[in-house]
mmCIF file with all atom_site columns, C-alpha atoms in Angstrom:
data_model
loop_
_atom_site.group_PDB
_atom_site.id
_atom_site.type_symbol
_atom_site.label_atom_id
_atom_site.label_alt_id
_atom_site.label_comp_id
_atom_site.label_asym_id
_atom_site.label_entity_id
_atom_site.label_seq_id
_atom_site.pdbx_PDB_ins_code
_atom_site.Cartn_x
_atom_site.Cartn_y
_atom_site.Cartn_z
_atom_site.occupancy
_atom_site.B_iso_or_equiv
_atom_site.pdbx_formal_charge
_atom_site.auth_seq_id
_atom_site.auth_comp_id
_atom_site.auth_asym_id
_atom_site.auth_atom_id
_atom_site.pdbx_PDB_model_num
ATOM 1   C CA . MET A 1 1   ? 0.000   0.000  0.000  1.00 60.00 ? 192 MET A CA 1
ATOM 2   C CA . CYS A 1 2   ? 1.425   3.326  -1.040 1.00 64.00 ? 193 CYS A CA 1
ATOM 3   C CA . ARG A 1 3   ? 0.532   6.529  0.801  1.00 63.00 ? 194 ARG A CA 1
ATOM 4   C CA . LYS A 1 4   ? 1.046   9.960  -0.556 1.00 67.00 ? 195 LYS A CA 1
ATOM 5   C CA . VAL A 1 5   ? 2.634   12.376 1.915  1.00 64.00 ? 196 VAL A CA 1
ATOM 6   C CA . GLU A 1 6   ? 2.281   16.108 1.467  1.00 71.00 ? 197 GLU A CA 1
ATOM 7   C CA . ILE A 1 7   ? 4.577   18.410 3.378  1.00 75.00 ? 198 ILE A CA 1
ATOM 8   C CA . GLU A 1 8   ? 3.138   21.802 4.148  1.00 76.00 ? 199 GLU A CA 1
ATOM 9   C CA . THR A 1 9   ? 5.055   24.608 5.819  1.00 82.00 ? 200 THR A CA 1
ATOM 10  C CA . GLU A 1 10  ? 3.474   27.386 7.823  1.00 84.00 ? 201 GLU A CA 1
ATOM 11  C CA . VAL A 1 11  ? 5.130   29.854 10.170 1.00 87.00 ? 202 VAL A CA 1
ATOM 12  C CA . LEU A 1 12  ? 3.240   30.170 13.429 1.00 87.00 ? 203 LEU A CA 1
ATOM 13  C CA . PRO A 1 13  ? 4.045   33.142 15.678 1.00 88.00 ? 204 PRO A CA 1
ATOM 14  C CA . VAL A 1 14  ? 4.698   32.146 19.287 1.00 85.00 ? 205 VAL A CA 1
ATOM 15  C CA . GLU A 1 15  ? 4.581   35.112 21.649 1.00 84.00 ? 206 GLU A CA 1
ATOM 16  C CA . VAL A 1 16  ? 6.173   34.159 24.952 1.00 82.00 ? 207 VAL A CA 1
ATOM 17  C CA . LEU A 1 17  ? 4.731   36.471 27.580 1.00 82.00 ? 208 LEU A CA 1
ATOM 18  C CA . PRO A 1 18  ? 6.468   37.719 30.742 1.00 83.00 ? 209 PRO A CA 1
ATOM 19  C CA . GLY A 1 19  ? 5.863   35.425 33.687 1.00 86.00 ? 210 GLY A CA 1
ATOM 20  C CA . TRP A 1 20  ? 5.363   32.210 31.753 1.00 87.00 ? 211 TRP A CA 1
ATOM 21  C CA . LYS A 1 21  ? 7.051   29.288 33.429 1.00 88.00 ? 212 LYS A CA 1
ATOM 22  C CA . LYS A 1 22  ? 8.333   25.891 32.431 1.00 89.00 ? 213 LYS A CA 1
ATOM 23  C CA . GLY A 1 23  ? 5.456   23.684 31.354 1.00 92.00 ? 214 GLY A CA 1
ATOM 24  C CA . THR A 1 24  ? 3.231   26.471 29.985 1.00 91.00 ? 215 THR A CA 1
ATOM 25  C CA . LYS A 1 25  ? 1.459   25.141 26.883 1.00 93.00 ? 216 LYS A CA 1
ATOM 26  C CA . ILE A 1 26  ? 0.666   27.028 23.690 1.00 92.00 ? 217 ILE A CA 1
ATOM 27  C CA . THR A 1 27  ? -1.818  25.243 21.435 1.00 93.00 ? 218 THR A CA 1
ATOM 28  C CA . PHE A 1 28  ? -2.590  25.973 17.797 1.00 91.00 ? 219 PHE A CA 1
ATOM 29  C CA . PRO A 1 29  ? -5.894  24.253 17.000 1.00 92.00 ? 220 PRO A CA 1
ATOM 30  C CA . ASN A 1 30  ? -6.035  22.350 13.703 1.00 89.00 ? 221 ASN A CA 1
ATOM 31  C CA . LYS A 1 31  ? -2.400  23.151 12.796 1.00 87.00 ? 222 LYS A CA 1
ATOM 32  C CA . GLY A 1 32  ? -0.960  19.655 13.302 1.00 86.00 ? 223 GLY A CA 1
ATOM 33  C CA . ASP A 1 33  ? -0.863  16.560 11.099 1.00 84.00 ? 224 ASP A CA 1
ATOM 34  C CA . ARG A 1 34  ? -3.796  15.765 8.846  1.00 81.00 ? 225 ARG A CA 1
ATOM 35  C CA . LEU A 1 35  ? -4.762  12.137 8.882  1.00 79.00 ? 226 LEU A CA 1
ATOM 36  C CA . SER A 1 36  ? -6.823  10.681 6.080  1.00 79.00 ? 227 SER A CA 1
ATOM 37  C CA . GLY A 1 37  ? -10.508 11.325 6.631  1.00 81.00 ? 228 GLY A CA 1
ATOM 38  C CA . GLN A 1 38  ? -9.985  13.226 9.907  1.00 85.00 ? 229 GLN A CA 1
ATOM 39  C CA . LEU A 1 39  ? -9.740  16.815 11.027 1.00 88.00 ? 230 LEU A CA 1
ATOM 40  C CA . PRO A 1 40  ? -6.224  18.246 11.414 1.00 87.00 ? 231 PRO A CA 1
ATOM 41  C CA . GLN A 1 41  ? -4.624  17.608 14.797 1.00 90.00 ? 232 GLN A CA 1
ATOM 42  C CA . ASP A 1 42  ? -3.799  20.368 17.283 1.00 91.00 ? 233 ASP A CA 1
ATOM 43  C CA . LEU A 1 43  ? -0.173  21.485 17.541 1.00 90.00 ? 234 LEU A CA 1
ATOM 44  C CA . THR A 1 44  ? 1.076   22.138 21.085 1.00 92.00 ? 235 THR A CA 1
ATOM 45  C CA . PHE A 1 45  ? 4.323   23.768 22.196 1.00 90.00 ? 236 PHE A CA 1
ATOM 46  C CA . VAL A 1 46  ? 5.503   23.381 25.788 1.00 92.00 ? 237 VAL A CA 1
ATOM 47  C CA . ILE A 1 47  ? 7.696   26.125 27.275 1.00 90.00 ? 238 ILE A CA 1
ATOM 48  C CA . ASP A 1 48  ? 11.032  25.081 28.738 1.00 90.00 ? 239 ASP A CA 1
ATOM 49  C CA . LEU A 1 49  ? 13.499  27.305 30.587 1.00 87.00 ? 240 LEU A CA 1
ATOM 50  C CA . LYS A 1 50  ? 17.072  27.811 29.532 1.00 88.00 ? 241 LYS A CA 1
ATOM 51  C CA . PRO A 1 51  ? 19.567  28.340 32.389 1.00 90.00 ? 242 PRO A CA 1
ATOM 52  C CA . HIS A 1 52  ? 20.598  31.971 32.854 1.00 91.00 ? 243 HIS A CA 1
ATOM 53  C CA . ASP A 1 53  ? 24.167  33.110 33.565 1.00 93.00 ? 244 ASP A CA 1
ATOM 54  C CA . VAL A 1 54  ? 23.154  35.248 36.568 1.00 93.00 ? 245 VAL A CA 1
ATOM 55  C CA . TYR A 1 55  ? 19.677  34.325 37.780 1.00 95.00 ? 246 TYR A CA 1
ATOM 56  C CA . LEU A 1 56  ? 18.037  31.186 39.095 1.00 95.00 ? 247 LEU A CA 1
ATOM 57  C CA . LEU A 1 57  ? 14.233  30.987 39.197 1.00 94.00 ? 248 LEU A CA 1
ATOM 58  C CA . GLU A 1 58  ? 12.625  29.811 42.465 1.00 94.00 ? 249 GLU A CA 1
ATOM 59  C CA . GLY A 1 59  ? 8.848   30.127 42.221 1.00 92.00 ? 250 GLY A CA 1
ATOM 60  C CA . ASN A 1 60  ? 8.289   33.801 41.354 1.00 93.00 ? 251 ASN A CA 1
ATOM 61  C CA . ASN A 1 61  ? 11.592  34.841 42.911 1.00 96.00 ? 252 ASN A CA 1
ATOM 62  C CA . LEU A 1 62  ? 14.870  35.341 41.107 1.00 96.00 ? 253 LEU A CA 1
ATOM 63  C CA . VAL A 1 63  ? 18.077  34.433 42.943 1.00 97.00 ? 254 VAL A CA 1
ATOM 64  C CA . ALA A 1 64  ? 21.485  35.894 42.081 1.00 96.00 ? 255 ALA A CA 1
ATOM 65  C CA . THR A 1 65  ? 24.777  35.089 43.779 1.00 95.00 ? 256 THR A CA 1
ATOM 66  C CA . GLN A 1 66  ? 27.289  37.907 44.154 1.00 95.00 ? 257 GLN A CA 1
ATOM 67  C CA . VAL A 1 67  ? 30.918  37.197 44.978 1.00 95.00 ? 258 VAL A CA 1
ATOM 68  C CA . ILE A 1 68  ? 32.505  40.068 46.907 1.00 96.00 ? 259 ILE A CA 1
ATOM 69  C CA . PRO A 1 69  ? 35.910  40.461 48.549 1.00 96.00 ? 260 PRO A CA 1
ATOM 70  C CA . LEU A 1 70  ? 36.224  40.550 52.335 1.00 95.00 ? 261 LEU A CA 1
ATOM 71  C CA . VAL A 1 71  ? 36.980  44.283 52.339 1.00 94.00 ? 262 VAL A CA 1
ATOM 72  C CA . ASP A 1 72  ? 33.634  45.024 50.613 1.00 96.00 ? 263 ASP A CA 1
ATOM 73  C CA . ALA A 1 73  ? 31.846  42.614 52.955 1.00 96.00 ? 264 ALA A CA 1
ATOM 74  C CA . LEU A 1 74  ? 33.152  44.568 55.953 1.00 94.00 ? 265 LEU A CA 1
ATOM 75  C CA . ALA A 1 75  ? 33.239  48.143 54.624 1.00 94.00 ? 266 ALA A CA 1
ATOM 76  C CA . GLY A 1 76  ? 30.233  48.164 52.268 1.00 95.00 ? 267 GLY A CA 1
ATOM 77  C CA . THR A 1 77  ? 29.936  48.346 48.517 1.00 96.00 ? 268 THR A CA 1
ATOM 78  C CA . THR A 1 78  ? 27.574  49.103 45.666 1.00 96.00 ? 269 THR A CA 1
ATOM 79  C CA . ILE A 1 79  ? 26.389  46.166 43.584 1.00 94.00 ? 270 ILE A CA 1
ATOM 80  C CA . HIS A 1 80  ? 25.185  46.646 39.994 1.00 95.00 ? 271 HIS A CA 1
ATOM 81  C CA . LEU A 1 81  ? 22.911  44.004 38.501 1.00 94.00 ? 272 LEU A CA 1
ATOM 82  C CA . LYS A 1 82  ? 21.432  43.980 35.026 1.00 94.00 ? 273 LYS A CA 1
ATOM 83  C CA . THR A 1 83  ? 17.790  42.936 35.297 1.00 92.00 ? 274 THR A CA 1
ATOM 84  C CA . LEU A 1 84  ? 16.096  40.539 32.895 1.00 88.00 ? 275 LEU A CA 1
ATOM 85  C CA . ASP A 1 85  ? 14.270  43.489 31.338 1.00 88.00 ? 276 ASP A CA 1
ATOM 86  C CA . GLY A 1 86  ? 17.602  45.257 30.659 1.00 91.00 ? 277 GLY A CA 1
ATOM 87  C CA . ARG A 1 87  ? 17.671  47.831 33.474 1.00 94.00 ? 278 ARG A CA 1
ATOM 88  C CA . ASN A 1 88  ? 20.813  48.564 35.482 1.00 95.00 ? 279 ASN A CA 1
ATOM 89  C CA . LEU A 1 89  ? 19.892  47.986 39.132 1.00 94.00 ? 280 LEU A CA 1
ATOM 90  C CA . PRO A 1 90  ? 22.421  49.500 41.551 1.00 95.00 ? 281 PRO A CA 1
ATOM 91  C CA . PHE A 1 91  ? 21.993  48.962 45.271 1.00 91.00 ? 282 PHE A CA 1
ATOM 92  C CA . ARG A 1 92  ? 24.165  49.918 48.206 1.00 95.00 ? 283 ARG A CA 1
ATOM 93  C CA . VAL A 1 93  ? 25.199  47.251 50.711 1.00 94.00 ? 284 VAL A CA 1
ATOM 94  C CA . GLU A 1 94  ? 25.760  49.006 54.051 1.00 93.00 ? 285 GLU A CA 1
ATOM 95  C CA . GLU A 1 95  ? 25.572  46.166 56.539 1.00 94.00 ? 286 GLU A CA 1
ATOM 96  C CA . VAL A 1 96  ? 28.395  43.729 57.278 1.00 95.00 ? 287 VAL A CA 1
ATOM 97  C CA . VAL A 1 97  ? 28.005  40.788 54.907 1.00 95.00 ? 288 VAL A CA 1
ATOM 98  C CA . ARG A 1 98  ? 28.932  37.262 55.911 1.00 93.00 ? 289 ARG A CA 1
ATOM 99  C CA . PRO A 1 99  ? 29.080  34.260 53.567 1.00 90.00 ? 290 PRO A CA 1
ATOM 100 C CA . GLY A 1 100 ? 25.512  33.163 52.794 1.00 90.00 ? 291 GLY A CA 1
ATOM 101 C CA . HIS A 1 101 ? 24.065  36.586 53.696 1.00 94.00 ? 292 HIS A CA 1
ATOM 102 C CA . GLU A 1 102 ? 20.960  37.438 51.685 1.00 95.00 ? 293 GLU A CA 1
ATOM 103 C CA . ILE A 1 103 ? 19.367  40.723 50.674 1.00 95.00 ? 294 ILE A CA 1
ATOM 104 C CA . VAL A 1 104 ? 15.825  40.748 49.266 1.00 95.00 ? 295 VAL A CA 1
ATOM 105 C CA . LEU A 1 105 ? 14.648  43.397 46.809 1.00 95.00 ? 296 LEU A CA 1
ATOM 106 C CA . ALA A 1 106 ? 10.849  43.363 46.639 1.00 95.00 ? 297 ALA A CA 1
ATOM 107 C CA . ASN A 1 107 ? 9.062   43.384 43.275 1.00 94.00 ? 298 ASN A CA 1
ATOM 108 C CA . GLU A 1 108 ? 12.275  42.897 41.236 1.00 95.00 ? 299 GLU A CA 1
ATOM 109 C CA . GLY A 1 109 ? 11.801  39.187 40.515 1.00 94.00 ? 300 GLY A CA 1
ATOM 110 C CA . TRP A 1 110 ? 9.894   37.112 37.952 1.00 93.00 ? 301 TRP A CA 1
ATOM 111 C CA . PRO A 1 111 ? 6.692   38.693 36.564 1.00 92.00 ? 302 PRO A CA 1
ATOM 112 C CA . ILE A 1 112 ? 3.543   37.170 38.055 1.00 92.00 ? 303 ILE A CA 1
ATOM 113 C CA . ARG A 1 113 ? 1.449   36.287 35.008 1.00 88.00 ? 304 ARG A CA 1
ATOM 114 C CA . LYS A 1 114 ? -1.949  36.490 36.698 1.00 87.00 ? 305 LYS A CA 1
ATOM 115 C CA . GLU A 1 115 ? -1.179  39.795 38.459 1.00 90.00 ? 306 GLU A CA 1
ATOM 116 C CA . PRO A 1 116 ? 0.009   42.309 35.816 1.00 87.00 ? 307 PRO A CA 1
ATOM 117 C CA . GLY A 1 117 ? 2.576   44.777 37.123 1.00 88.00 ? 308 GLY A CA 1
ATOM 118 C CA . LYS A 1 118 ? 3.497   42.581 40.069 1.00 93.00 ? 309 LYS A CA 1
ATOM 119 C CA . LYS A 1 119 ? 6.719   40.590 40.357 1.00 94.00 ? 310 LYS A CA 1
ATOM 120 C CA . GLY A 1 120 ? 8.295   38.217 42.817 1.00 96.00 ? 311 GLY A CA 1
ATOM 121 C CA . ASN A 1 121 ? 11.366  39.220 44.803 1.00 97.00 ? 312 ASN A CA 1
ATOM 122 C CA . LEU A 1 122 ? 14.993  39.383 43.792 1.00 96.00 ? 313 LEU A CA 1
ATOM 123 C CA . LYS A 1 123 ? 17.191  37.593 46.323 1.00 97.00 ? 314 LYS A CA 1
ATOM 124 C CA . ILE A 1 124 ? 20.885  38.394 46.292 1.00 96.00 ? 315 ILE A CA 1
ATOM 125 C CA . LYS A 1 125 ? 22.994  35.794 48.081 1.00 97.00 ? 316 LYS A CA 1
ATOM 126 C CA . PHE A 1 126 ? 26.581  36.653 48.934 1.00 96.00 ? 317 PHE A CA 1
ATOM 127 C CA . ASP A 1 127 ? 29.733  34.624 48.713 1.00 96.00 ? 318 ASP A CA 1
ATOM 128 C CA . VAL A 1 128 ? 32.658  36.367 50.432 1.00 96.00 ? 319 VAL A CA 1
ATOM 129 C CA . THR A 1 129 ? 36.189  35.752 49.206 1.00 95.00 ? 320 THR A CA 1
ATOM 130 C CA . PHE A 1 130 ? 38.960  35.902 51.757 1.00 94.00 ? 321 PHE A CA 1
ATOM 131 C CA . PRO A 1 131 ? 42.567  36.870 51.045 1.00 94.00 ? 322 PRO A CA 1
ATOM 132 C CA . THR A 1 132 ? 44.935  33.945 50.699 1.00 94.00 ? 323 THR A CA 1
ATOM 133 C CA . ARG A 1 133 ? 47.801  35.719 52.510 1.00 95.00 ? 324 ARG A CA 1
ATOM 134 C CA . LEU A 1 134 ? 48.349  38.734 54.742 1.00 93.00 ? 325 LEU A CA 1
ATOM 135 C CA . SER A 1 135 ? 51.614  40.402 55.627 1.00 95.00 ? 326 SER A CA 1
ATOM 136 C CA . SER A 1 136 ? 52.480  40.870 59.296 1.00 95.00 ? 327 SER A CA 1
ATOM 137 C CA . SER A 1 137 ? 51.835  44.631 58.970 1.00 95.00 ? 328 SER A CA 1
ATOM 138 C CA . GLN A 1 138 ? 48.381  43.942 57.456 1.00 93.00 ? 329 GLN A CA 1
ATOM 139 C CA . ARG A 1 139 ? 47.610  41.538 60.330 1.00 93.00 ? 330 ARG A CA 1
ATOM 140 C CA . ALA A 1 140 ? 48.708  44.152 62.866 1.00 94.00 ? 331 ALA A CA 1
ATOM 141 C CA . ALA A 1 141 ? 46.555  46.823 61.172 1.00 93.00 ? 332 ALA A CA 1
ATOM 142 C CA . ILE A 1 142 ? 43.540  44.527 61.189 1.00 90.00 ? 333 ILE A CA 1
ATOM 143 C CA . ARG A 1 143 ? 44.034  43.732 64.875 1.00 92.00 ? 334 ARG A CA 1
ATOM 144 C CA . GLN A 1 144 ? 44.305  47.442 65.647 1.00 92.00 ? 335 GLN A CA 1
ATOM 145 C CA . ILE A 1 145 ? 41.200  48.351 63.646 1.00 90.00 ? 336 ILE A CA 1
ATOM 146 C CA . MET A 1 146 ? 39.130  45.410 64.877 1.00 87.00 ? 337 MET A CA 1
ATOM 147 C CA . GLY A 1 147 ? 40.203  45.941 68.508 1.00 84.00 ? 338 GLY A CA 1
ATOM 148 C CA . GLY A 1 148 ? 41.857  42.540 68.987 1.00 64.00 ? 339 GLY A CA 1
#
């Protein structure tokens, strides 16, 4: 038995909206395969997430890890993050930061699809790098400054 196969090409626009998560389905009714004597099948795309270089998605929250040197952890610093929507987001870190410390910026996370204009939080977790060596004069200065 010989079947004739026709290949048809059609470009279907897929608009991925802010806040969509892994597993979101986009269905194009009657755009799939056509079987003999039947209506065309539906064509369904399922959204998957590609890992990002800076951010990790946890629910509606975005998590970014910032590596800072010990001097910035003790004396303060300004962190600059580029948001997913392209903005430069500077924020000043005034408190003493220890490894694992976390700062939460409200409404700077993943868009919440069912609540337009609202976003999850942006969590910045800190990893503090320590110097590998200190001279004796640096040690003495630290002891003097830290009161030890």
